Tab-separated table of N, CA and C in Angstrom:
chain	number	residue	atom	x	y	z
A	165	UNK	N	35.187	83.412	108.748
A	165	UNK	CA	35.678	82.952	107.469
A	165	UNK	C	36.092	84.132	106.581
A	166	UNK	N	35.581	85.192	106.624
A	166	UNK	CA	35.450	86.345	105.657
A	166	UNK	C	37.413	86.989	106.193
A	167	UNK	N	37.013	86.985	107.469
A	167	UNK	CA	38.250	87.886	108.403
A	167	UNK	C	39.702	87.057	107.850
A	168	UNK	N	39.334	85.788	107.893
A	168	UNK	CA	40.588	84.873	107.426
A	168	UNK	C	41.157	84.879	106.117
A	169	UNK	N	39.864	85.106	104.930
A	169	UNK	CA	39.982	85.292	103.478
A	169	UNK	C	40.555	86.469	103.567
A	170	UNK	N	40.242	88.030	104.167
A	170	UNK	CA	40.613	89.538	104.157
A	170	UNK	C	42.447	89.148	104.221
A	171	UNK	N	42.566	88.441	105.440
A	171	UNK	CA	43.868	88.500	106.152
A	171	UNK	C	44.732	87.814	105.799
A	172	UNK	N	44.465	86.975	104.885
A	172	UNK	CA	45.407	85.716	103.971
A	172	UNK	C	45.337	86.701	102.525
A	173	UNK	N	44.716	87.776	102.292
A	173	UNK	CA	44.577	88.339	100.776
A	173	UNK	C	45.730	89.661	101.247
A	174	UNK	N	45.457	89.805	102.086
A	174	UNK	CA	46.416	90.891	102.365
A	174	UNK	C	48.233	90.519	102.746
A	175	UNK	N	48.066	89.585	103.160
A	175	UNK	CA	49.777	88.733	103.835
A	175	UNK	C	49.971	88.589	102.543
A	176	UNK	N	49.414	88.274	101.667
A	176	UNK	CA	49.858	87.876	99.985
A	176	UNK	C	50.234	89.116	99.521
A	177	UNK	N	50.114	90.294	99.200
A	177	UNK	CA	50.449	91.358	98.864
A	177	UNK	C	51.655	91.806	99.707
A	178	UNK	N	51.592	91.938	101.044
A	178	UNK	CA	52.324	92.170	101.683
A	178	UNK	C	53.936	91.590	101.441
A	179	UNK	N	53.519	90.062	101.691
A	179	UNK	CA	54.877	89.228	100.969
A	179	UNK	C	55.095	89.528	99.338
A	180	UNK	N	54.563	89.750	98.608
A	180	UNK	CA	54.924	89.858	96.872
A	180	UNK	C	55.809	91.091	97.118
A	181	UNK	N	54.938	92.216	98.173
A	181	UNK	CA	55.928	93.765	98.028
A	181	UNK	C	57.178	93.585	98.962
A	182	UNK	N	57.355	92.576	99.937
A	182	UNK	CA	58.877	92.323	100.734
A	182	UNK	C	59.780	91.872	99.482
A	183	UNK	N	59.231	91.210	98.399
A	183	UNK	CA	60.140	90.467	97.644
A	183	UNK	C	60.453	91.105	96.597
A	184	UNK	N	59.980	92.578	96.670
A	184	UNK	CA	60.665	93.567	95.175
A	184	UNK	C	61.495	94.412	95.634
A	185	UNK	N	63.032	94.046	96.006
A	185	UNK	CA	63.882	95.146	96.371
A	185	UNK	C	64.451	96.079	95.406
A	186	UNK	N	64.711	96.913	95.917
A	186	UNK	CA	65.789	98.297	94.719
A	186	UNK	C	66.554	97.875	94.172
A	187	UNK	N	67.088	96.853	95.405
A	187	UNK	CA	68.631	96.298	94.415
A	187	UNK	C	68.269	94.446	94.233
A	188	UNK	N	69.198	94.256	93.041
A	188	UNK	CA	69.502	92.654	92.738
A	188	UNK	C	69.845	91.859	93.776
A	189	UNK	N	71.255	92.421	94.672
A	189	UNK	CA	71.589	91.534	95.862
A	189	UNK	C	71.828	92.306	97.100
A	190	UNK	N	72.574	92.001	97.580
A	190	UNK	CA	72.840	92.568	99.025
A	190	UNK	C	74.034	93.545	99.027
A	191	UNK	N	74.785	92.883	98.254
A	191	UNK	CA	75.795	93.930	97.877
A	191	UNK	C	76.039	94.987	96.637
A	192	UNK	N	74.794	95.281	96.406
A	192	UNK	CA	74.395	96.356	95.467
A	192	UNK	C	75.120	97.897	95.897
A	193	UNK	N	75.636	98.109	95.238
A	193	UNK	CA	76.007	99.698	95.462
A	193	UNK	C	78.085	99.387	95.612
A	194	UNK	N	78.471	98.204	95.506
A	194	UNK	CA	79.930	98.186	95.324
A	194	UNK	C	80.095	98.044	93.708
A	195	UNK	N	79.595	98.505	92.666
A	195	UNK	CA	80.368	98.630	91.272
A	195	UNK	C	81.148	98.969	90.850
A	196	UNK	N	81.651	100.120	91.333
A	196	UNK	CA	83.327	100.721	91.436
A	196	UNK	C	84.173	99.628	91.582
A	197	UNK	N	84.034	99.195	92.742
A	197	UNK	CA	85.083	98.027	93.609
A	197	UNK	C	85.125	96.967	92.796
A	198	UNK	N	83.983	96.367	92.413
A	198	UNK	CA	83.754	95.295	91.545
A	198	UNK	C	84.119	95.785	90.253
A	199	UNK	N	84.122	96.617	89.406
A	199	UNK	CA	84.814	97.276	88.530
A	199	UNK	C	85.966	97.343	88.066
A	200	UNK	N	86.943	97.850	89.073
A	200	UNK	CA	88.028	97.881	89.459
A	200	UNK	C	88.643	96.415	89.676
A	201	UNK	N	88.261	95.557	90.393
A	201	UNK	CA	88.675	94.149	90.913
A	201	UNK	C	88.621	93.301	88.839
A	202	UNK	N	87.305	93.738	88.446
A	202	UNK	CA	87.432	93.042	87.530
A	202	UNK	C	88.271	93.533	86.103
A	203	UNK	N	89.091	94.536	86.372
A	203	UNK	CA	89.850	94.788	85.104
A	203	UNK	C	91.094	94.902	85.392
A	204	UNK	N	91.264	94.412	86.697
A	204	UNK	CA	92.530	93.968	86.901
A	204	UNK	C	93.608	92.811	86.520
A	205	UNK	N	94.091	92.536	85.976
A	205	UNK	CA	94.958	91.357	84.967
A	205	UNK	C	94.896	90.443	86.055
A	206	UNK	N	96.030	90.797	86.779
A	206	UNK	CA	97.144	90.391	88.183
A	206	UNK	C	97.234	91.293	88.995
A	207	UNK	N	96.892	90.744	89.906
A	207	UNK	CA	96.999	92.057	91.297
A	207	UNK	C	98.300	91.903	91.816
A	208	UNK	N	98.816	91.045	91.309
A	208	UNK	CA	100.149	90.116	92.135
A	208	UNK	C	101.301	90.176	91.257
A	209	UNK	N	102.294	90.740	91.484
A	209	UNK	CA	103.288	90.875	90.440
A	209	UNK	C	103.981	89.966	90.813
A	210	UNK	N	104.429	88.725	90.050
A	210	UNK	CA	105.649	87.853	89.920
A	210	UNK	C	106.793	88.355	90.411
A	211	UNK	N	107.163	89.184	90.323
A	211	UNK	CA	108.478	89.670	90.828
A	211	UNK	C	108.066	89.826	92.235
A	212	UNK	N	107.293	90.347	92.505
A	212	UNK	CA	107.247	90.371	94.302
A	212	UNK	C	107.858	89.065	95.564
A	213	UNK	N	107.899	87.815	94.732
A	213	UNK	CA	108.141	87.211	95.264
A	213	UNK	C	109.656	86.792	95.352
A	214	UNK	N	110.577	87.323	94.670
A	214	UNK	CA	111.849	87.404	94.460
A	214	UNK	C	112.193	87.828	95.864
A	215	UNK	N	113.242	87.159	96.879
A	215	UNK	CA	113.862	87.371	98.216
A	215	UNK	C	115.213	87.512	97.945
A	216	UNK	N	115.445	87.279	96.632
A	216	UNK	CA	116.709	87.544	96.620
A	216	UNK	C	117.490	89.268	95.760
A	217	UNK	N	117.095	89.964	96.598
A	217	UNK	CA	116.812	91.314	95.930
A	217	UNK	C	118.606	91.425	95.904
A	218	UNK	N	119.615	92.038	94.766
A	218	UNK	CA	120.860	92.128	94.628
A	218	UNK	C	120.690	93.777	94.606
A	219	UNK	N	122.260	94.218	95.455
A	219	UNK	CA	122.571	95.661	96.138
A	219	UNK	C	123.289	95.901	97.205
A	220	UNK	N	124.034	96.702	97.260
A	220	UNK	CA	125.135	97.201	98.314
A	220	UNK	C	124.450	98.070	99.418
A	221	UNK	N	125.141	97.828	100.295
A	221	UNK	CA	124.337	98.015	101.531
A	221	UNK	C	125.405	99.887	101.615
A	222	UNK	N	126.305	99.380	101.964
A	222	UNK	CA	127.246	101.009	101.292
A	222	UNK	C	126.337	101.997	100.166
A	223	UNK	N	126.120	101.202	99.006
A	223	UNK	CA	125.514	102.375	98.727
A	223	UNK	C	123.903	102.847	98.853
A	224	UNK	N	123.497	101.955	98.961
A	224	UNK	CA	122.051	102.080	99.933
A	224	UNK	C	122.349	102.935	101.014
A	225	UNK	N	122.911	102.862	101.674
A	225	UNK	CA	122.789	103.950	103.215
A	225	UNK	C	123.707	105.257	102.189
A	226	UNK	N	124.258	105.502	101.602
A	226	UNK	CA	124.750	106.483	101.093
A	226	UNK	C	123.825	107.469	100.042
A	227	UNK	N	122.948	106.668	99.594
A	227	UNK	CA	121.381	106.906	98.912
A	227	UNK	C	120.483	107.591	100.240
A	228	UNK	N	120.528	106.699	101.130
A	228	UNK	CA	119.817	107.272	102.288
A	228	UNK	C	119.827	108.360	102.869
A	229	UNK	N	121.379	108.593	103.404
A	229	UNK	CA	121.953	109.574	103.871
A	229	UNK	C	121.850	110.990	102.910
A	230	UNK	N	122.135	110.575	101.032
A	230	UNK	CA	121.194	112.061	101.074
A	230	UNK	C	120.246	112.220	100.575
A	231	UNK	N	119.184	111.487	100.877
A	231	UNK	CA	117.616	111.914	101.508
A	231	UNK	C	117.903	112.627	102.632
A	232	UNK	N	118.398	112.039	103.573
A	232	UNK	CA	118.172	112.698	104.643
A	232	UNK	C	118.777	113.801	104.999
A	233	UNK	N	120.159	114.096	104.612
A	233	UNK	CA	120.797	115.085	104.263
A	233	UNK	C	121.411	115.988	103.168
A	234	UNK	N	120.544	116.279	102.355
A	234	UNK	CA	120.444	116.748	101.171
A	234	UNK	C	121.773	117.795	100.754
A	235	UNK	N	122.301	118.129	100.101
A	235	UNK	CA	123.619	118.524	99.973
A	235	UNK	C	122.743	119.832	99.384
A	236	UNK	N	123.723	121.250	99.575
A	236	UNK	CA	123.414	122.574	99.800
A	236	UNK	C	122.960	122.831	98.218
A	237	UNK	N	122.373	123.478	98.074
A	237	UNK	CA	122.047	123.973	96.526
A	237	UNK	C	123.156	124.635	96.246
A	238	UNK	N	123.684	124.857	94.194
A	238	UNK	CA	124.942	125.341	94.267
A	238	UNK	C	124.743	126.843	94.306
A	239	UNK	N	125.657	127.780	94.453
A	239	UNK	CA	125.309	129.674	94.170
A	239	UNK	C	124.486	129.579	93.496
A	240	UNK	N	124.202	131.186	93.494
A	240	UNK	CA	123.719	131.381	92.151
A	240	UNK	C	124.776	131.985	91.304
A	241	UNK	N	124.582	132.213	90.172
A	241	UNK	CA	125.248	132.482	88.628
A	241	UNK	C	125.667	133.925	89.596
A	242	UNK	N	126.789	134.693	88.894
A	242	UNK	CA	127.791	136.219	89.396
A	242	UNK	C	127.084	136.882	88.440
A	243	UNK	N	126.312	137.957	88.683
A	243	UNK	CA	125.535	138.790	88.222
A	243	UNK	C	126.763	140.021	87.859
A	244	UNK	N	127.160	140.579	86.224
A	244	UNK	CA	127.710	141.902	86.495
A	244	UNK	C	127.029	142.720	85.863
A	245	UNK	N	127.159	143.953	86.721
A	245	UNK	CA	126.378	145.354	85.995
A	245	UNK	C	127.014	146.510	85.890
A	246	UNK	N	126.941	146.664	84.325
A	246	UNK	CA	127.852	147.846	84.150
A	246	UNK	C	126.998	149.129	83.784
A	247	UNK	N	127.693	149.974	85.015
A	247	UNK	CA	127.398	151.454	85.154
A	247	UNK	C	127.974	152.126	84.051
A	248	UNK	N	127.258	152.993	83.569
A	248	UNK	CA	127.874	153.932	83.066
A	248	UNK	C	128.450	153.747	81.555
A	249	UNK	N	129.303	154.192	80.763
A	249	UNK	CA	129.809	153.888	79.079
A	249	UNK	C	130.224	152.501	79.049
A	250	UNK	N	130.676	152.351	78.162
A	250	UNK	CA	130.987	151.107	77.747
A	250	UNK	C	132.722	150.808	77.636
A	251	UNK	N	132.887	151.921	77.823
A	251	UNK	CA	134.433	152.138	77.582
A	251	UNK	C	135.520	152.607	76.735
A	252	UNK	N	134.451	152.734	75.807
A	252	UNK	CA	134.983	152.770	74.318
A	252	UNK	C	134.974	154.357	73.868
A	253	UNK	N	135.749	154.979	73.153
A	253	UNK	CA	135.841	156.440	73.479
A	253	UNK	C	136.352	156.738	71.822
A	254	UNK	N	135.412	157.752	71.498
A	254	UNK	CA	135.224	157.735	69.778
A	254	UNK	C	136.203	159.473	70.048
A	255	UNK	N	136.289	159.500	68.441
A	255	UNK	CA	136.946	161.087	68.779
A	255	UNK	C	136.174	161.947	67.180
């Protein structure tokens, strides 16, 4: 009787300390995410759903083309340096 009272006093403690976790739920430690998710207006912009996107296909690939082929940088500026007087000749 004593062994049963010991061992039912102890499973009681045992279970009270399983039931005090660190965290509130299970998914404790995403607050950022949940953070983030919750100060978001619209994740979904209305316009995204527009299929009817208007544009030339000419100048789209001509946009493309220079990405991809970038046109030469221009010179640089004609540097002159003058040696010597100025030209000018006093008397």
């Amino acid at each position: 009787m004593i062994l049963i009272l010991c061992a039912s006093a102890l499973s009681g403690c045992a279970a009270d300390y399983l039931n005090h976790y660190d965290s509130v739920t299970l998914a404790a430690g995403d607050t950022q995410k949940y953070n983030s998710l919750l100060q978001t207006i619209d994740p979904l912009n209305p316009n995204s759903r527009n299929t009817k996107i208007e544009g030339d296909g000419a100048r789209a690939a001509a946009v493309a083309q220079g990405y991809k082929y970038p046109p030469p940088p221009p010179p640089p500026p004609a540097i002159t340096v003058n040696v010597g007087g100025s030209g000018v000749t006093t008397q």
